[in-house]
Amino acid sequence: MIVTVTLNPALDITHRVDRLRPHSAHRVREVGARAGGKGVNVSRVLHTLGLPTLVTGLAGGPTGEAVRRELCRAELPELLTPVDGETRRTVAVVDEHTGDTTTLLEPGPVVRPEEWRSFLADFAACVERATVVVLSGSLPPGLPEDAYATLVHAARARAVPAVLDTSGPALRAALPAGPALVKPNADELAEATGESDPHRAAEALRAAGAEAVVASLGPDGLLAVTPEGAWRAVPPERLRGNPTGAGDAAVAALARGLAAGVSWPRRLAEAVALSAATVAAPLAGSFDPTVHRRLRDAVDVHPLPPLPPLPALS
Amino acid sequence: MIVTVTLNPALDITHRVDRLRPHSAHRVREVGARAGGKGVNVSRVLHTLGLPTLVTGLAGGPTGEAVRRELCRAELPELLTPVDGETRRTVAVVDEHTGDTTTLLEPGPVVRPEEWRSFLADFAACVERATVVVLSGSLPPGLPEDAYATLVHAARARAVPAVLDTSGPALRAALPAGPALVKPNADELAEATGESDPHRAAEALRAAGAEAVVASLGPDGLLAVTPEGAWRAVPPERLRGNPTGAGDAAVAALARGLAAGVSWPRRLAEAVALSAATVAAPLAGSFDPTVHRRLRDAVDVHPLPPLPPLPALS
């Protein structure tokens, strides 16, 4: 089972309006609401692929209850640790006239130290049943910067590899704990390392403690730097659509490949195909299975020559 | 006790953002959430005035639960009848740069016939304990057009006067049932009667069954047409601020005056003062007590000459 962790999940609300006009009142034509957050999206993709998964993290208040109910309806098992604060909402206002989306992102509840300790106890129990753990997204207010480092350590202590998809201080603080894989995007990679070349930046993250680094480069595919070599994986075509959740789909494929022990080139081809199939679907966590099947054998995966050794990340 | 009925309550969410830019993502600086809907606002005003009140209506889903919890925190007693559908949300996005607000109004749940029957049973029990019932706002999807007529009849059968604040077909359908008071605004009055002169329009609503009509004319105050005569009540000054909830404050004052049996001129002066004090406060259902005290004895209430008899509303 692949256990995902979403410490700051959300209720993602979609409001479809005829046309968004600032400073006026709008009747919402159609309301959608579903559980969101990067780890939740990863579990949704894994579930659709027929793989057992468990959503963990923190949830509280009526919005947390709405998240639990929607996960239940989607048949996604969850073991979210209760918190007193209210789970955040995101509101995406879709302008039916232009097709554009305006989003409002709440910050999320402040997590208290005893709530974090309670989550750690729940996490320890879940890790016993996990083949891989996936740690995704930003940390909610109140959590220590090294929260992901603590979770990577707890997983490694039980010989369970951890896949980490976060950015900034939370990413940097987790590297010395030795995550099996980190998956920054190009901006996050540059920001974490101060290095503009993705290959050099990925090597710097490895030097700082990550076993493997897969960077998502948007429509240009993936760059992987691993103990077994370095690769670029490029989609055979560019798809138009909604890129939200494409990175989460790549993480789902990479976690699945790690759990199954398939070769890196195969993992990367799957990750690029699933990512592209997500761009072709309207909602994060959903993918177009036809696009997925069509692309998975057409992704161009080629090895990269090794770089000269780099100094460790300061 | 004044019982208020809100058949389509809402969770009113406020999102403060630095600046609203359509088609981009916004971090919400400050999140507010409170129970809303016109009857809820009326109860909030009555509660602040120290009068016993009960919030009734329909609520469902996690958003309904959030409405209940907020009413509990505000110490507003409620007896909301459960429904399966999800209570609606409204989102008000406040642009901190311009001070303007953009609102998104969800339609509300579809109410099933058995849920409406369940509400009617609850309402009958509540009316036993009421001095006045206040029926406020639009009908949610699924309810019959004569829903308010049914409630007015049920109240009158127990000799409890009903104050009705709604519009369109729901208003017209309720008039023959004989509400003690209806409170349209100028637009609602013209729309319900096809008559542009407010005094003639108000007389037409009386001819159709309302015992008394008080029309809210925005900053120009109130017009009352009652069995005891007709009046205009004009505030002594124009206040700037947020007019949301000003009509609900007027209804609260009128319901209180009806319950206490005070004279019409006194009722109207209170309604204008409380309405103006609501404009001076930032949230619907709240009012500025200093403005309320300052204005209540300064409202100009003067009688109007009777109109010639009109034909009944067709």
XYZ file of C-alpha atoms in Angstrom, chain A:
314
model
C 0.000 0.000 0.000
C 1.219 3.506 -0.825
C 0.515 5.917 2.047
C 0.219 9.580 1.094
C 0.599 12.439 3.563
C -1.177 15.781 3.027
C -0.562 17.967 6.058
C -2.543 20.907 4.624
C -5.382 19.344 2.576
C -8.207 21.480 1.214
C -11.775 21.396 0.135
C -11.437 22.482 -3.495
C -14.615 24.358 -4.426
C -15.358 25.181 -8.061
C -17.832 27.967 -8.894
C -18.928 28.256 -12.506
C -20.247 31.745 -13.343
C -21.394 33.263 -16.625
C -18.729 35.918 -16.449
C -16.598 37.119 -13.549
C -17.017 40.851 -13.048
C -15.042 42.203 -10.090
C -17.045 44.259 -7.567
C -20.426 42.750 -8.456
C -22.632 39.867 -7.294
C -22.695 36.565 -9.212
C -25.165 33.714 -9.169
C -23.124 30.514 -9.261
C -24.456 28.258 -12.060
C -22.747 25.106 -10.909
C -20.961 24.199 -7.689
C -18.351 21.475 -7.386
C -16.500 20.460 -4.234
C -13.905 17.803 -3.754
C -11.049 16.880 -1.482
C -7.782 18.423 -2.627
C -4.171 18.846 -1.746
C -1.188 17.276 -3.487
C -1.112 13.997 -1.516
C -4.853 13.544 -2.004
C -4.350 13.981 -5.762
C -1.587 11.325 -5.706
C -3.889 8.870 -3.881
C -6.702 9.600 -6.328
C -4.462 8.737 -9.296
C -3.180 5.564 -7.586
C -6.734 4.504 -6.755
C -7.816 5.002 -10.378
C -4.854 2.848 -11.419
C -6.256 0.120 -9.122
C -3.525 0.367 -6.483
C -4.218 0.283 -2.739
C -3.548 3.656 -1.126
C -4.317 5.485 2.122
C -4.778 9.248 2.543
C -3.262 10.568 5.773
C -2.654 14.069 7.092
C -4.577 16.553 9.221
C -8.226 17.637 8.993
C -10.511 19.697 11.201
C -13.788 21.576 11.463
C -16.777 21.276 9.137
C -14.523 21.757 6.093
C -12.378 18.849 7.278
C -15.594 16.836 7.624
C -16.525 17.762 4.035
C -13.093 16.537 2.906
C -13.615 13.206 4.705
C -17.085 12.772 3.225
C -15.885 13.430 -0.306
C -12.998 10.972 0.103
C -15.542 8.418 1.314
C -17.744 9.023 -1.750
C -14.654 8.655 -3.984
C -13.902 5.358 -2.146
C -10.496 6.695 -1.141
C -9.601 5.303 2.307
C -8.381 7.982 4.721
C -6.911 8.153 8.169
C -6.733 11.923 8.638
C -5.717 12.957 12.154
C -8.216 15.388 13.704
C -7.150 18.956 14.491
C -9.145 21.717 16.180
C -8.553 24.309 13.441
C -10.614 24.394 10.300
C -9.290 22.730 7.143
C -8.726 25.278 4.397
C -10.866 25.886 1.328
C -9.752 26.831 -2.127
C -12.268 28.508 -4.423
C -11.762 28.307 -8.201
C -14.076 30.668 -10.057
C -14.446 29.507 -13.654
C -15.552 32.234 -16.077
C -17.727 30.346 -18.600
C -17.286 33.166 -21.117
C -13.483 33.193 -21.284
C -12.805 29.745 -19.792
C -10.291 31.350 -17.410
C -10.071 30.520 -13.711
C -9.534 32.811 -10.718
C -8.468 31.059 -7.523
C -8.623 31.988 -3.853
C -6.410 29.962 -1.519
C -7.022 29.998 2.226
C -3.918 29.522 4.411
C -5.142 26.547 6.481
C -5.400 26.009 10.240
C -2.607 26.601 12.739
C -1.519 23.140 13.936
C -0.690 22.823 17.641
C 2.339 20.811 18.885
C 0.130 18.146 20.528
C -1.802 17.722 17.256
C 1.488 17.177 15.419
C 2.517 14.570 18.025
C -0.824 12.870 17.560
C -0.249 12.764 13.793
C 3.243 11.288 14.299
C 1.741 8.408 16.321
C -0.872 7.778 13.586
C 1.827 7.992 10.903
C 4.032 5.455 12.677
C 1.113 2.982 12.665
C 0.396 3.624 8.952
C 4.032 3.211 7.913
C 3.932 -0.372 9.215
C 1.511 -1.158 6.378
C 3.260 0.896 3.667
C 5.503 -0.091 0.758
C 6.213 3.594 -0.010
C 5.187 6.855 1.699
C 4.541 10.008 -0.321
C 4.926 13.381 1.442
C 3.348 16.182 -0.565
C 2.709 19.881 -0.385
C 3.436 22.823 1.848
C 3.416 22.697 5.637
C 0.453 24.297 7.407
C 1.087 27.135 9.862
C 2.389 25.941 13.234
C 4.439 22.946 12.058
C 8.233 22.894 12.483
C 10.322 23.444 9.342
C 11.824 19.965 9.771
C 8.395 18.218 9.845
C 9.151 16.285 6.649
C 12.622 15.378 7.932
C 10.925 13.761 10.944
C 8.579 11.785 8.667
C 11.399 10.660 6.341
C 13.340 9.431 9.393
C 10.282 7.601 10.764
C 9.733 5.861 7.412
C 13.415 4.957 6.968
C 13.497 3.496 10.490
C 10.955 0.964 9.183
C 12.824 0.525 5.844
C 10.047 2.281 3.948
C 11.217 4.658 1.193
C 9.840 8.202 1.242
C 8.958 10.258 -1.864
C 8.958 13.989 -1.079
C 7.253 16.682 -3.160
C 7.624 20.031 -1.447
C 9.654 23.212 -1.806
C 11.623 25.909 -0.008
C 12.746 25.478 3.604
C 10.613 22.325 4.119
C 12.474 20.638 1.213
C 15.925 21.777 2.280
C 15.352 20.711 5.889
C 14.258 17.212 4.798
C 17.231 16.401 2.527
C 19.697 15.279 5.247
C 17.105 12.698 6.402
C 17.635 10.865 3.087
C 14.358 10.739 1.143
C 14.390 8.021 -1.543
C 13.158 10.569 -4.098
C 12.425 14.284 -4.251
C 10.359 15.759 -7.091
C 10.753 19.526 -7.400
C 9.584 21.439 -10.438
C 12.043 23.663 -12.304
C 11.318 26.762 -10.176
C 11.464 24.848 -6.891
C 14.715 23.195 -7.959
C 16.354 26.525 -8.787
C 15.020 28.145 -5.616
C 16.233 25.314 -3.363
C 19.734 25.225 -4.831
C 20.438 28.671 -6.297
C 21.547 26.809 -9.426
C 19.838 27.537 -12.734
C 20.923 24.409 -14.641
C 18.437 21.642 -13.704
C 20.933 18.806 -13.998
C 23.490 20.547 -11.764
C 20.726 21.603 -9.352
C 19.420 18.013 -9.124
C 22.933 16.753 -8.393
C 23.184 19.354 -5.633
C 20.007 17.972 -4.008
C 21.475 14.476 -4.180
C 24.687 15.730 -2.633
C 22.554 17.211 0.189
C 20.962 13.840 0.965
C 18.259 12.857 -1.544
C 18.889 9.392 -3.016
C 17.248 10.348 -6.316
C 15.876 13.558 -7.816
C 13.223 13.776 -10.517
C 12.546 17.325 -11.649
C 9.365 18.102 -13.558
C 10.048 20.545 -16.375
C 6.442 21.223 -17.405
C 5.715 20.364 -21.052
C 9.388 19.389 -21.507
C 8.934 16.277 -19.362
C 11.207 15.023 -16.593
C 14.868 15.037 -15.633
C 16.016 12.218 -13.336
C 19.289 11.981 -11.449
C 19.573 8.673 -9.594
C 22.209 6.286 -8.166
C 21.768 4.251 -11.378
C 22.290 7.142 -13.783
C 20.649 10.257 -15.172
C 17.844 10.471 -17.773
C 15.645 12.885 -19.624
C 12.088 11.724 -20.414
C 10.239 13.793 -23.011
C 6.568 13.450 -24.052
C 5.997 12.677 -27.762
C 3.534 15.575 -28.083
C 2.459 18.698 -26.236
C -1.016 18.528 -24.725
C -3.196 21.509 -23.992
C -5.342 21.561 -20.880
C -5.183 22.004 -17.143
C -1.671 21.468 -15.753
C -2.920 21.396 -12.122
C -2.143 17.974 -10.709
C 0.281 16.978 -13.473
C 3.156 16.928 -10.969
C 1.045 14.842 -8.566
C 0.379 12.295 -11.325
C 4.120 12.068 -11.977
C 4.665 11.451 -8.248
C 1.996 8.721 -8.275
C 3.726 6.944 -11.171
C 7.155 7.300 -9.565
C 5.901 5.968 -6.214
C 4.254 3.036 -7.963
C 7.480 2.302 -9.893
C 9.500 2.497 -6.677
C 7.098 0.128 -4.889
C 7.194 -2.330 -7.799
C 10.931 -2.058 -8.383
C 10.626 -1.361 -12.130
C 13.579 0.155 -14.023
C 14.142 3.919 -13.981
C 13.493 4.375 -17.737
C 10.151 2.542 -17.356
C 9.209 4.600 -14.271
C 10.010 7.817 -16.072
C 8.019 6.879 -19.200
C 5.008 6.055 -16.995
C 5.393 9.305 -15.068
C 5.517 11.422 -18.235
C 2.539 9.596 -19.796
C 0.404 9.859 -16.654
C 1.342 13.479 -16.187
C 0.335 14.317 -19.768
C -2.920 12.346 -19.349
C -3.682 14.529 -16.304
C -3.223 17.719 -18.335
C -5.851 16.299 -20.725
C -8.408 15.857 -17.874
C -10.317 18.770 -16.304
C -9.627 18.127 -12.574
C -6.449 17.590 -10.539
C -6.209 13.920 -9.539
C -8.053 12.769 -12.672
C -6.456 11.619 -15.909
C -7.541 10.662 -19.393
C -6.955 6.865 -19.655
C -6.907 6.938 -23.466
C -4.127 9.523 -23.515
C -2.295 7.536 -20.833
C -2.393 4.312 -22.894
C -1.453 6.108 -26.107
C 1.599 7.896 -24.646
C 3.127 5.353 -22.266
C 5.106 3.526 -24.958
C 5.870 6.682 -26.960
C 7.806 8.683 -24.350
C 11.406 9.346 -25.341
C 13.672 8.360 -22.424
C 17.381 8.873 -23.000
C 20.358 8.672 -20.633
C 22.392 11.787 -19.842
C 26.182 11.822 -19.425
C 27.296 12.213 -15.809
C 28.322 15.674 -14.570
C 31.650 16.288 -12.873
C 31.333 15.977 -9.048
C 29.814 19.024 -7.323
C 30.404 20.467 -3.903
C 27.689 19.667 -1.337
C 24.830 22.146 -0.979
C 25.873 24.753 1.570
